[in-house]
mmCIF file of C-alpha atoms and ligand atoms in Angstrom:
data_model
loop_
_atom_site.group_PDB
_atom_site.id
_atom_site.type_symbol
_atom_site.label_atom_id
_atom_site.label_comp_id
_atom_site.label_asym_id
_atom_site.label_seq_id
_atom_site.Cartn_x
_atom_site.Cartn_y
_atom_site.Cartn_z
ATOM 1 C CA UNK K 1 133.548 70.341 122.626
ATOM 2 C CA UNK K 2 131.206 73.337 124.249
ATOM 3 C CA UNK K 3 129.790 76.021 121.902
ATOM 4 C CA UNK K 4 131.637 79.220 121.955
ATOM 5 C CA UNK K 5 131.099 81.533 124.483
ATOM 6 C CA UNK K 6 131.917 84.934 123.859
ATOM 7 C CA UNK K 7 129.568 87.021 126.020
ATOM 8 C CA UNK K 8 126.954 85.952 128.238
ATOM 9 C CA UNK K 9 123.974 87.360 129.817
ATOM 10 C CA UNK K 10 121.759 86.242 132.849
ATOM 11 C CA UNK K 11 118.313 88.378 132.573
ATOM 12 C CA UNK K 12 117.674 89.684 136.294
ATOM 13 C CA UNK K 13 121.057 89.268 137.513
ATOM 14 C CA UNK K 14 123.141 92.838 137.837
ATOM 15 C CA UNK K 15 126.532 92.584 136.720
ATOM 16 C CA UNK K 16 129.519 92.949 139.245
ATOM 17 C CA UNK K 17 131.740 93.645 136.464
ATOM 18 C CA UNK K 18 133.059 92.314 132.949
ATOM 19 C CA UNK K 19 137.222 91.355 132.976
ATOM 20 C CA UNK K 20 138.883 90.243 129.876
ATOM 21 C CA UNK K 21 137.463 87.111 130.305
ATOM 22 C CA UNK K 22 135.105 87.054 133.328
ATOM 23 C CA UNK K 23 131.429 88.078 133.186
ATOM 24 C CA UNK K 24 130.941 88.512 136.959
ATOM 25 C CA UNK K 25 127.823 88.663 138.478
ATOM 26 C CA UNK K 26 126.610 90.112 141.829
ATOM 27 C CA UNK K 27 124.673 87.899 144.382
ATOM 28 C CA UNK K 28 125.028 90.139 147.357
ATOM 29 C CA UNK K 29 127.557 88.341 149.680
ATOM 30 C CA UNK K 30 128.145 85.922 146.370
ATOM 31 C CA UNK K 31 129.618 86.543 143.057
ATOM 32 C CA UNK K 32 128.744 84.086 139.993
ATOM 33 C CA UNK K 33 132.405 84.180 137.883
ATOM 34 C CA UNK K 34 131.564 83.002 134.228
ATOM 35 C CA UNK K 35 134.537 81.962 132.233
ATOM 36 C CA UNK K 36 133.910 82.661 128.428
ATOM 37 C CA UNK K 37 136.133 81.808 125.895
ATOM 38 C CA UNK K 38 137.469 85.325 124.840
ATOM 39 C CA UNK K 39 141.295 85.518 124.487
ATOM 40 C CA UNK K 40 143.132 88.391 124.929
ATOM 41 C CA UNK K 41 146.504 89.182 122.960
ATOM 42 C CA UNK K 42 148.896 92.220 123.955
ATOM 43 C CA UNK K 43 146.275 93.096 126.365
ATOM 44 C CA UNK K 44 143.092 93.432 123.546
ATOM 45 C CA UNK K 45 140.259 91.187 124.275
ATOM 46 C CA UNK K 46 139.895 89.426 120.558
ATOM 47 C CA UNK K 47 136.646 88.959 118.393
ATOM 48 C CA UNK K 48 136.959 85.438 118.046
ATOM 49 C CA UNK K 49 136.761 82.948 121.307
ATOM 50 C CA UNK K 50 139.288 79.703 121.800
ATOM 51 C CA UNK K 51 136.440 76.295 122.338
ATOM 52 C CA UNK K 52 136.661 75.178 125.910
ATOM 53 C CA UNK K 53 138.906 77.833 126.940
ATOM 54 C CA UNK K 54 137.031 79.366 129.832
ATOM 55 C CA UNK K 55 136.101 75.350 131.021
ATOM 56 C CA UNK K 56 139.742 74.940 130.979
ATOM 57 C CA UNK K 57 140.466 77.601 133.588
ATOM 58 C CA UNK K 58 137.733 77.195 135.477
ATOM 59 C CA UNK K 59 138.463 73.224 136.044
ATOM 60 C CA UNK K 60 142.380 74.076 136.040
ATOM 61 C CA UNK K 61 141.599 76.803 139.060
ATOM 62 C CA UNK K 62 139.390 74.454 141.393
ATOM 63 C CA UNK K 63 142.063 71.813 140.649
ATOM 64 C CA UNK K 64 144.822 74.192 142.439
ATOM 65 C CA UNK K 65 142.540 75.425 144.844
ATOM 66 C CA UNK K 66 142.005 72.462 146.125
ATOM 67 C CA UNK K 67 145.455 71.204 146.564
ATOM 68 C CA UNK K 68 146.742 74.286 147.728
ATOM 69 C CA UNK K 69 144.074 75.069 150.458
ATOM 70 C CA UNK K 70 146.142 74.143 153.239
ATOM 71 C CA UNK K 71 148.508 76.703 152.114
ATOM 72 C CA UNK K 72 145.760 79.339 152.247
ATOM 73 C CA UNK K 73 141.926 79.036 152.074
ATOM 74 C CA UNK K 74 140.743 80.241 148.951
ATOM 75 C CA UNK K 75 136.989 82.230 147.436
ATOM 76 C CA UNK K 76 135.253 79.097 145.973
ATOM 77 C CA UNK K 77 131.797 77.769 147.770
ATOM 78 C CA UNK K 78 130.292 75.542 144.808
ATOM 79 C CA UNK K 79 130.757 75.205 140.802
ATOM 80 C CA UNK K 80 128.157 72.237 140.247
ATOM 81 C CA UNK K 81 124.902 73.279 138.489
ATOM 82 C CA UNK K 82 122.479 71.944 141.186
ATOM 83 C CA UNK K 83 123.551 74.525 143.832
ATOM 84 C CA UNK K 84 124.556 77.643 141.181
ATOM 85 C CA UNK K 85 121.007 76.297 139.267
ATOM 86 C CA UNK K 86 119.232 76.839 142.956
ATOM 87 C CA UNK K 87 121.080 79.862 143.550
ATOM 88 C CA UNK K 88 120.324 81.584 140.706
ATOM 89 C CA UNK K 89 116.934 80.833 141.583
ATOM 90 C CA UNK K 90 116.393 82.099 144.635
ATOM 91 C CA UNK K 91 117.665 85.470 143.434
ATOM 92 C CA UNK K 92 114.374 85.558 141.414
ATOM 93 C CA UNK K 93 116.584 84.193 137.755
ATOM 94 C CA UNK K 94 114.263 82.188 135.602
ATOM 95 C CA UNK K 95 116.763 79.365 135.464
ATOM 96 C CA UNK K 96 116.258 77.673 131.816
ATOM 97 C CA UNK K 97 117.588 74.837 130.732
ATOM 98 C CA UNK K 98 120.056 76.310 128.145
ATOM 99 C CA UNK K 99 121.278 78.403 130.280
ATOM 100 C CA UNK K 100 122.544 75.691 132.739
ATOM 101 C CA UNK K 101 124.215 74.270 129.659
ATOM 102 C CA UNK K 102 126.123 77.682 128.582
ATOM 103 C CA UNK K 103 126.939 78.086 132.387
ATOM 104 C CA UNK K 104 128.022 74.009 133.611
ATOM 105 C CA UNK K 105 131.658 73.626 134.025
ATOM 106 C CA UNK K 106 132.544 77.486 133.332
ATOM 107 C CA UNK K 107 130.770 78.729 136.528
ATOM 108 C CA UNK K 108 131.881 79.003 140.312
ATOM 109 C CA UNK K 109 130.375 80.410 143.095
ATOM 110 C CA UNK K 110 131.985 82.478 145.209
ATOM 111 C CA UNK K 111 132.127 84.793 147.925
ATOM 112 C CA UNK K 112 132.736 88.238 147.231
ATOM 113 C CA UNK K 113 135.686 89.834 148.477
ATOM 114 C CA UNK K 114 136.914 93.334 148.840
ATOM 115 C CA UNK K 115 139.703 92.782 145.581
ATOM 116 C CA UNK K 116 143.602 93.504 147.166
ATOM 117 C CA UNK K 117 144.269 95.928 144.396
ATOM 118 C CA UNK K 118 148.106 94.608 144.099
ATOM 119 C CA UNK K 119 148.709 91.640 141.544
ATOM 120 C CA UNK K 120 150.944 89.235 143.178
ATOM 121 C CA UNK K 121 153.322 88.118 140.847
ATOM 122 C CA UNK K 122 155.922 85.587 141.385
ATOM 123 C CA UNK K 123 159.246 84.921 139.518
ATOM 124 C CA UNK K 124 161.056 81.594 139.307
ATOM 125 C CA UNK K 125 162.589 82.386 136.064
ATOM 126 C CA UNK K 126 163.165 85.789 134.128
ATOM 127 C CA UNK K 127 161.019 86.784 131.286
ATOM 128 C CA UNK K 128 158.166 88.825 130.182
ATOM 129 C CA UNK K 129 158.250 92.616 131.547
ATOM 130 C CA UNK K 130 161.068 91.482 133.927
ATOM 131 C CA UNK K 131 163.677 89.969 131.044
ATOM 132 C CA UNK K 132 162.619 93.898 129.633
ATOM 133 C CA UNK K 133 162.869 96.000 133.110
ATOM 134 C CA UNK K 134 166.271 93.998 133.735
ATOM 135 C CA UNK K 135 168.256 94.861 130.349
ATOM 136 C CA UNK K 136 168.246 98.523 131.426
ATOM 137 C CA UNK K 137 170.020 97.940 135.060
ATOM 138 C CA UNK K 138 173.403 98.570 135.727
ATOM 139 C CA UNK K 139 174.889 96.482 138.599
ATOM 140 C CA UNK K 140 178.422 96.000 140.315
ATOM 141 C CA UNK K 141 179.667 93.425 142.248
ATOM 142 C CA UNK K 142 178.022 90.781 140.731
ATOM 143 C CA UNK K 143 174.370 91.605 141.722
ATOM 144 C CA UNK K 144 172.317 94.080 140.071
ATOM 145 C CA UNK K 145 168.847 95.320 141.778
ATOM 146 C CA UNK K 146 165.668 94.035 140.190
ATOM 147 C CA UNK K 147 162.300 95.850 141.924
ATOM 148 C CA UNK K 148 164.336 96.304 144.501
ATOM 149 C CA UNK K 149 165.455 92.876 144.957
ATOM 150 C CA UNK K 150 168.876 91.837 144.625
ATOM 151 C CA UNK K 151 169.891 89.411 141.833
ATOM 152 C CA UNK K 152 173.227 88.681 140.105
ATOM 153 C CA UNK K 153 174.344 89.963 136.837
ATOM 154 C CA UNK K 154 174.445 88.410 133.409
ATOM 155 C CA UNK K 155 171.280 86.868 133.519
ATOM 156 C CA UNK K 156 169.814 85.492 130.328
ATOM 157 C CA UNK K 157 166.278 85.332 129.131
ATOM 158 C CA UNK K 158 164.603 83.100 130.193
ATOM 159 C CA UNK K 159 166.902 82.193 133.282
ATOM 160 C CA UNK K 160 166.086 80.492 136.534
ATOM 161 C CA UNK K 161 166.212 82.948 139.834
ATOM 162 C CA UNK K 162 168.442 81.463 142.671
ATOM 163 C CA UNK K 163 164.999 81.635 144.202
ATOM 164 C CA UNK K 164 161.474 82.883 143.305
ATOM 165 C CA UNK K 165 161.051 86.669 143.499
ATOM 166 C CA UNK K 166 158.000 88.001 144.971
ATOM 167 C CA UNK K 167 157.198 91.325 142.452
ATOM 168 C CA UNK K 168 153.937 92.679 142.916
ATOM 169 C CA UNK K 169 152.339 95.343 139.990
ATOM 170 C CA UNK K 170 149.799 97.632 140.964
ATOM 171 C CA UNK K 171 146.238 96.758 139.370
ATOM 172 C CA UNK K 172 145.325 99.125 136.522
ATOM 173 C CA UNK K 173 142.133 99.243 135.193
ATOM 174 C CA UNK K 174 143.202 99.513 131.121
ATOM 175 C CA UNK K 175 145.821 98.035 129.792
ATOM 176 C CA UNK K 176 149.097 96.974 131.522
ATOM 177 C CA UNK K 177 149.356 96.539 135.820
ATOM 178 C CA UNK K 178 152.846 98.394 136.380
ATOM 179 C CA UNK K 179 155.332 96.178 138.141
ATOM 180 C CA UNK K 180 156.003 97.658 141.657
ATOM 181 C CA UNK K 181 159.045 97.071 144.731
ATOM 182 C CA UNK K 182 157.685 95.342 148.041
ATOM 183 C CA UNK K 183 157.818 98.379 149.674
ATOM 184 C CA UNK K 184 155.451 100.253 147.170
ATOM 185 C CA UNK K 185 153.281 97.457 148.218
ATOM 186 C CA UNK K 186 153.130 97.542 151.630
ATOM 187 C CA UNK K 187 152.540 101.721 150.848
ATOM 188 C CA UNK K 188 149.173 100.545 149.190
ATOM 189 C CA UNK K 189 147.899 97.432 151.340
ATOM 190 C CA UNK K 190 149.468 98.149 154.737
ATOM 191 C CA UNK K 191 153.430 96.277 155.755
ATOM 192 C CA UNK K 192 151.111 93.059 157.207
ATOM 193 C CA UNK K 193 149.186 92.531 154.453
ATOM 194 C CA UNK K 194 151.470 92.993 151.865
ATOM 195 C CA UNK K 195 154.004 90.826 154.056
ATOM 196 C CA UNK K 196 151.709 87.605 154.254
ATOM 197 C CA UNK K 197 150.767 88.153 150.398
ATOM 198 C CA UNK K 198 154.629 87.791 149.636
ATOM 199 C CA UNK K 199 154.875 84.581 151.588
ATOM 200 C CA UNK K 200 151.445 83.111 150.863
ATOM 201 C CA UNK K 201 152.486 83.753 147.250
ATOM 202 C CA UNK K 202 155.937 82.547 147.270
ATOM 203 C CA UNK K 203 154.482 79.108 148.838
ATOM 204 C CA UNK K 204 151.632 78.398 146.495
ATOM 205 C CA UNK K 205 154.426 78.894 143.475
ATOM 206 C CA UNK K 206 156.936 76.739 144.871
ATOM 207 C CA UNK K 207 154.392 74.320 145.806
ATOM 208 C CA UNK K 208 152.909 74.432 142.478
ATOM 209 C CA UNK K 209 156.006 74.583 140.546
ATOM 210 C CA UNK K 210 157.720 71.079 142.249
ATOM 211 C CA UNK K 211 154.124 69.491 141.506
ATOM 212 C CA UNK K 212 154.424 70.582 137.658
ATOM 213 C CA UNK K 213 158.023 69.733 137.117
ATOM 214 C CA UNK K 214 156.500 66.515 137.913
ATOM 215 C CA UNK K 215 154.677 66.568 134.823
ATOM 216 C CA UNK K 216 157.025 68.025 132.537
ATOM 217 C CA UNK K 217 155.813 71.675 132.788
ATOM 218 C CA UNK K 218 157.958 74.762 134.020
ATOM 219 C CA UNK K 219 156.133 77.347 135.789
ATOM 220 C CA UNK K 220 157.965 80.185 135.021
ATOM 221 C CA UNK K 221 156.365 82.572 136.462
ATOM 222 C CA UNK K 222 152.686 83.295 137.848
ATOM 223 C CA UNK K 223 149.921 85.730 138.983
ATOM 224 C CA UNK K 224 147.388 85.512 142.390
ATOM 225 C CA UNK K 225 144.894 87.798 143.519
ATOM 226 C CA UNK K 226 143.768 88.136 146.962
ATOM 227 C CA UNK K 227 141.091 89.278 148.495
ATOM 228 C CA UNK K 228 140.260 90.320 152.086
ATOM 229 C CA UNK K 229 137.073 88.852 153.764
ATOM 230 C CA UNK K 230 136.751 89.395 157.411
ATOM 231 C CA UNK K 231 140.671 90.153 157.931
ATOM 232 C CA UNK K 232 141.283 87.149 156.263
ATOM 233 C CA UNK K 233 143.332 86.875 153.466
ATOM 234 C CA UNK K 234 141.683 84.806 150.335
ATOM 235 C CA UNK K 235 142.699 83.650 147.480
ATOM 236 C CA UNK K 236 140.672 84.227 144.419
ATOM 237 C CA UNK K 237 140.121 85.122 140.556
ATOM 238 C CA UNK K 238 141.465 82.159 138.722
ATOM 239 C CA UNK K 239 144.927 80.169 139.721
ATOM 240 C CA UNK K 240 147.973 78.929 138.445
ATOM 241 C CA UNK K 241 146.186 78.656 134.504
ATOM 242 C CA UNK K 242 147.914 79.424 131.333
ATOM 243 C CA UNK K 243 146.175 82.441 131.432
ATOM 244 C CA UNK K 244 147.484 83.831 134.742
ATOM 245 C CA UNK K 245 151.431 81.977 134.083
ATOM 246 C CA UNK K 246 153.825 81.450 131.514
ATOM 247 C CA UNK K 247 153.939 77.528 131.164
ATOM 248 C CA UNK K 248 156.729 76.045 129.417
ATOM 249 C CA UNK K 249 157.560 72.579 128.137
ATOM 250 C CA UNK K 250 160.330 71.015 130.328
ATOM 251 C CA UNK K 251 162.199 69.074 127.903
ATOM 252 C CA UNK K 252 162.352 72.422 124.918
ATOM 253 C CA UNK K 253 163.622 74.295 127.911
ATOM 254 C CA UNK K 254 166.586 76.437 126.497
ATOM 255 C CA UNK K 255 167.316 79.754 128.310
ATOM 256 C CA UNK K 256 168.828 82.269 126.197
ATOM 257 C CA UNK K 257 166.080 83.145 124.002
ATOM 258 C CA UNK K 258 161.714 83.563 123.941
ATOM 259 C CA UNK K 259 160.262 80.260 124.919
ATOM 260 C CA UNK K 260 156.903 79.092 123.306
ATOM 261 C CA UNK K 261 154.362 79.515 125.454
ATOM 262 C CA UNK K 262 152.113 76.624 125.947
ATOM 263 C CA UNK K 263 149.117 78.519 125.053
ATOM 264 C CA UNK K 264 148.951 81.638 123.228
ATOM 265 C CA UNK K 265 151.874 81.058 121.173
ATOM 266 C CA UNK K 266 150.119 80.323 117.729
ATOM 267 C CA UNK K 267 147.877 83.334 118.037
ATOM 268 C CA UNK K 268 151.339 85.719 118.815
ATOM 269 C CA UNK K 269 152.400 84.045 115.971
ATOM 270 C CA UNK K 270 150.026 84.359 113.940
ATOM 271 C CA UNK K 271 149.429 88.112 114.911
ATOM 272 C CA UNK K 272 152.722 88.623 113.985
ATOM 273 C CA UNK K 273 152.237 87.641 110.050
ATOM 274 C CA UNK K 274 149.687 90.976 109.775
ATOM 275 C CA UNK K 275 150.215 94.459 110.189
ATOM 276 C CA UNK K 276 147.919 95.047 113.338
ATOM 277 C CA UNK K 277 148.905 97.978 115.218
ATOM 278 C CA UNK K 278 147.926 96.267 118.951
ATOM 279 C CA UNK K 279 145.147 98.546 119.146
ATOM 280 C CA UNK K 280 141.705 97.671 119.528
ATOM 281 C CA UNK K 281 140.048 96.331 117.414
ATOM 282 C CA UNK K 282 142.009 92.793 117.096
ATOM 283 C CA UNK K 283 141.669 90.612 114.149
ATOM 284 C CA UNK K 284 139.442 87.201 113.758
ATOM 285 C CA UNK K 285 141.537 84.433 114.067
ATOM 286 C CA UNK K 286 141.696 81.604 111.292
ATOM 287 C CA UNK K 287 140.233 78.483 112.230
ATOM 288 C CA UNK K 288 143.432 76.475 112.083
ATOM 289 C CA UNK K 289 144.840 78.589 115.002
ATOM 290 C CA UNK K 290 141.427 78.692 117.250
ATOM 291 C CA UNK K 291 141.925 74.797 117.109
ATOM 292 C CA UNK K 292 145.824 74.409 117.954
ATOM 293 C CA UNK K 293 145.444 76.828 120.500
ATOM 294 C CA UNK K 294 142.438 75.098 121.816
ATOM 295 C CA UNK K 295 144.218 72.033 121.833
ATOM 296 C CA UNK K 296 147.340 73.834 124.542
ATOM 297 C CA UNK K 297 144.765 74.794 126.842
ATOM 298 C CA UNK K 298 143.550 71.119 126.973
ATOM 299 C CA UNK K 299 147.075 69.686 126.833
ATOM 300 C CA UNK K 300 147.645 72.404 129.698
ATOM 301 C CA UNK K 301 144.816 70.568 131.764
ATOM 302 C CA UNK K 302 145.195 66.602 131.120
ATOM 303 C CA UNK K 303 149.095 67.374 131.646
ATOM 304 C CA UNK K 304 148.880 68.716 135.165
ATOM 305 C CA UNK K 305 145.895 67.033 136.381
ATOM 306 C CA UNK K 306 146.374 63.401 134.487
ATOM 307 C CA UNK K 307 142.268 64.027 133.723
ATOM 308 C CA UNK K 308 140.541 64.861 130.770
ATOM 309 C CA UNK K 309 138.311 68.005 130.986
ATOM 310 C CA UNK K 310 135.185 66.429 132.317
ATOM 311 C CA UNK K 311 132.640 67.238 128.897
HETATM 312 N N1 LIG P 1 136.052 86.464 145.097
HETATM 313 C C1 LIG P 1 136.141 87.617 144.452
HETATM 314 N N2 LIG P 1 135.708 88.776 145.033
HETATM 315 C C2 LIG P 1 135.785 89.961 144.365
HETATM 316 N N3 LIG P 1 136.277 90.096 143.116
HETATM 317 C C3 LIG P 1 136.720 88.983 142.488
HETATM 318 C C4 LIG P 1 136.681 87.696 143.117
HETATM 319 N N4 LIG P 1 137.208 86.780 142.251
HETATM 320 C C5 LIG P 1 137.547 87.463 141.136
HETATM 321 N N5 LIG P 1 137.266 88.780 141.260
HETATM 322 C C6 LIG P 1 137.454 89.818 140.230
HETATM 323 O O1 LIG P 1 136.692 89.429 139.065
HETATM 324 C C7 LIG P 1 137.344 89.828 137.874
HETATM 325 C C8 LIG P 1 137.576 88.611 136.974
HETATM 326 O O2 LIG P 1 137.533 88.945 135.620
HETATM 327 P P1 LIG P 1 138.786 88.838 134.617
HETATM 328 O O3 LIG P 1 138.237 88.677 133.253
HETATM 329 O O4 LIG P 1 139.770 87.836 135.112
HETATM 330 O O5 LIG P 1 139.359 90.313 134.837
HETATM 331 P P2 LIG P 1 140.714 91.001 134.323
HETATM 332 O O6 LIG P 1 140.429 91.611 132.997
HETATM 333 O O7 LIG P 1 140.926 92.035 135.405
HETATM 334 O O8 LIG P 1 141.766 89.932 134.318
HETATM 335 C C9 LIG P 1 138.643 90.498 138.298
HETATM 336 O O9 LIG P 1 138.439 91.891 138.343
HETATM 337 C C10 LIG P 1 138.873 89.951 139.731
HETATM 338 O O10 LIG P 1 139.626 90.834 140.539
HETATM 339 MG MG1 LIG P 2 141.911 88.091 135.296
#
C-alpha cells in the first residue's frame, strides 16, 4: 500500500486546474492528470484520503481505454515514469526521486483537449438522480417521458431500461451537473457532436457492461467526458471507475430498493450515523471505514481486470 495522497504539488509546473480528485497540470499541448486519494461524498471533497484510491482509477481507466479504443480513440500518450520522469524534465521540473514515487502509477500523460462541457451519462438501469427525476412524472399509455426519452411506467428502483438511455447533464462548476434532454445537448455542442457523443457513449457502456457481467459486476449506470482535438472526438478524464459509475454486485442484485454501492457505501453509511449537514467542511473518517472502503476500490480492480493493482 502507497502513502496517502491528498494534495500534491510539482514546483515549476503551473496548474491546469484542481477537480475533486485530479491535480492537473499544464504542459502546453500535454496535461499531467494526478490521481490523489481524496474522496468526495454528496459532492464535498473529504479531509481524509482512501489508500490506493487514485492508483485504482488511474490503472482501472487505462485498462478500459485500452479495450475500448477501437470503439473510439481516447486522451492517453504515456503513464510510465521514464517518459512522464523525462517529460517533466524537459519542462525545466527538477525531477526528484520522491517525487517519481508520489507520482508512479497515479499519473498519465495526456493531450490536452478543449473539455465538451456536457457529461455523458448513460443509463442501463434506473437510480441515482434518475430513480428521483422519474417519481415525479406522470405518464399514460404505459410509457411515461424520462429527459425526453420514452420509457414505460411502473418502474422500480433500481430497474433495468429495455435499453441504455443516453442522458447527458450539463457540466457545472460547484456542486451538482443538472441532467439535460438530447436536444438541450445538441443546443450546447452542435446536433453532430452531440449525436456521435450519444452513440460513442451508448457503445462503450454496452461494451463495457457485457464484459463486466462477465465478472459478476452490474454497470448500472456510467459517466464519459469527451473532448475535441482537431475535430476529433476523444475520450478522456477517467473511465468506467467506481468513481465515474454505480457498480453493483451481480448476485445481491434486487431491484426494488438502494443497492450498495461497491465503493462508497461504508463512508454513506457511516456519514449517515452523524449529524453532518452535507456542507463543507466533511468529517475525518475512522480508520475502520478508510480500510473497507479501500478494500472495494481494489476488489473493483482485481474483479474486472483478473490483476492485482501492480504495487
Ligand atoms: N485530456 C483532457 N483535456 C482537457 N481536460 C481534461 C482532460 N482529461 C481530463 N480533463 C479535465 O480534468 C479534470 C479532472 O479532475 P477531476 O478531479 O476528475 O474533476 P471533477 O471535480 O470535475 O470531477 C476535469 O475537469 C476534466 O474535465
Ligand atoms: Mg472527474
Amino acid at each position: 500500500m502507497s502513502q496517502v495522497i491528498l494534495q500534491t504539488d510539482i514546483p515549476g509546473l503551473p496548474k491546469f486546474i484542481t477537480g475533486k480528485v485530479r491535480d492537473v497540470y499544464d504542459l502546453g499541448t500535454e496535461l499531467l492528470i494526478v490521481a490523489t486519494d481524496r474522496l468526495s461524498a454528496f459532492d464535498v471533497v473529504l479531509p481524509t484520503g482512501i489508500p490506493d484510491k487514485g492508483r485504482v482509477l488511474t490503472a482501472l481507466s487505462h485498462f478500459w481505454f485500452d479495450k475500448a479504443k477501437d470503439i473510439v480513440p481516447n486522451h492517453l500518450l504515456a503513464s510510465d515514469m521514464d517518459t512522464i520522469g523525462a517529460r517533466l524534465h524537459d519542462a525545466g521540473v527538477v525531477v526528484t526521486a520522491e517525487m517519481i514515487s508520489m507520482l508512479e502509477g497515479r499519473t498519465q500523460l495526456v493531450r490536452k483537449c478543449a473539455a465538451l462541457p456536457v457529461e455523458c451519462v448513460v443509463r442501463g438501469y434506473l437510480d441515482g438522480s434518475a430513480w428521483k427525476d422519474y417519481q415525479t412524472l406522470f405518464g399514460h399509455g404505459g410509457e411515461v417521458k424520462l429527459y425526453d426519452i420514452l420509457v414505460p411506467i411502473g418502474l422500480r428502483q433500481g430497474e433495468q431500461f429495455p435499453s441504455p438511455l443516453f442522458t447527458p447533464a450539463a457540466k457545472a462548476h460547484t456542486g451538482h451537473d443538472t441532467n439535460i434532454t438530447a436536444s438541450q445537448a445538441a443546443e450546447i455542442v452542435g446536433e453532430d457532436v452531440a449525436a456521435e457523443l450519444s452513440t460513442k457513449s451508448i457503445a462503450l457502456y454496452n461494451f463495457a457492461r457485457a464484459y463486466a457481467a462477465e465478472r459478476g459486476i452490474i454497470i448500472a449506470d456510467t459517466k464519459f467526458e469527451f473532448g475535441l482535438l482537431d475535430g476529433q472526438l476523444i475520450l478522456i478524464d477517467e473511465v468506467l471507475t467506481p468513481d465515474s459509475s454505480r457498480f453493483w454486485e451481480a448476485s445481491a442484485y434486487k431491484p426494488g430498493k438502494a443497492q450498495a454501492s461497491f465503493d462508497k457505501q461504508f463512508v454513506r453509511d457511516y456519514l449517515q450515523t452523524l449529524s453532518w449537514d452535507k456542507t463543507y467542511p466533511g468529517p475525518e473518517l475512522p480508520q475502520e471505514i478508510t480500510d473497507k472502503t479501500a478494500d472495494k476500490y481494489r476488489e473493483a480492480y482485481h474483479r474486472l481486470t483478473g490483476e492485482e493493482l501492480p504495487q
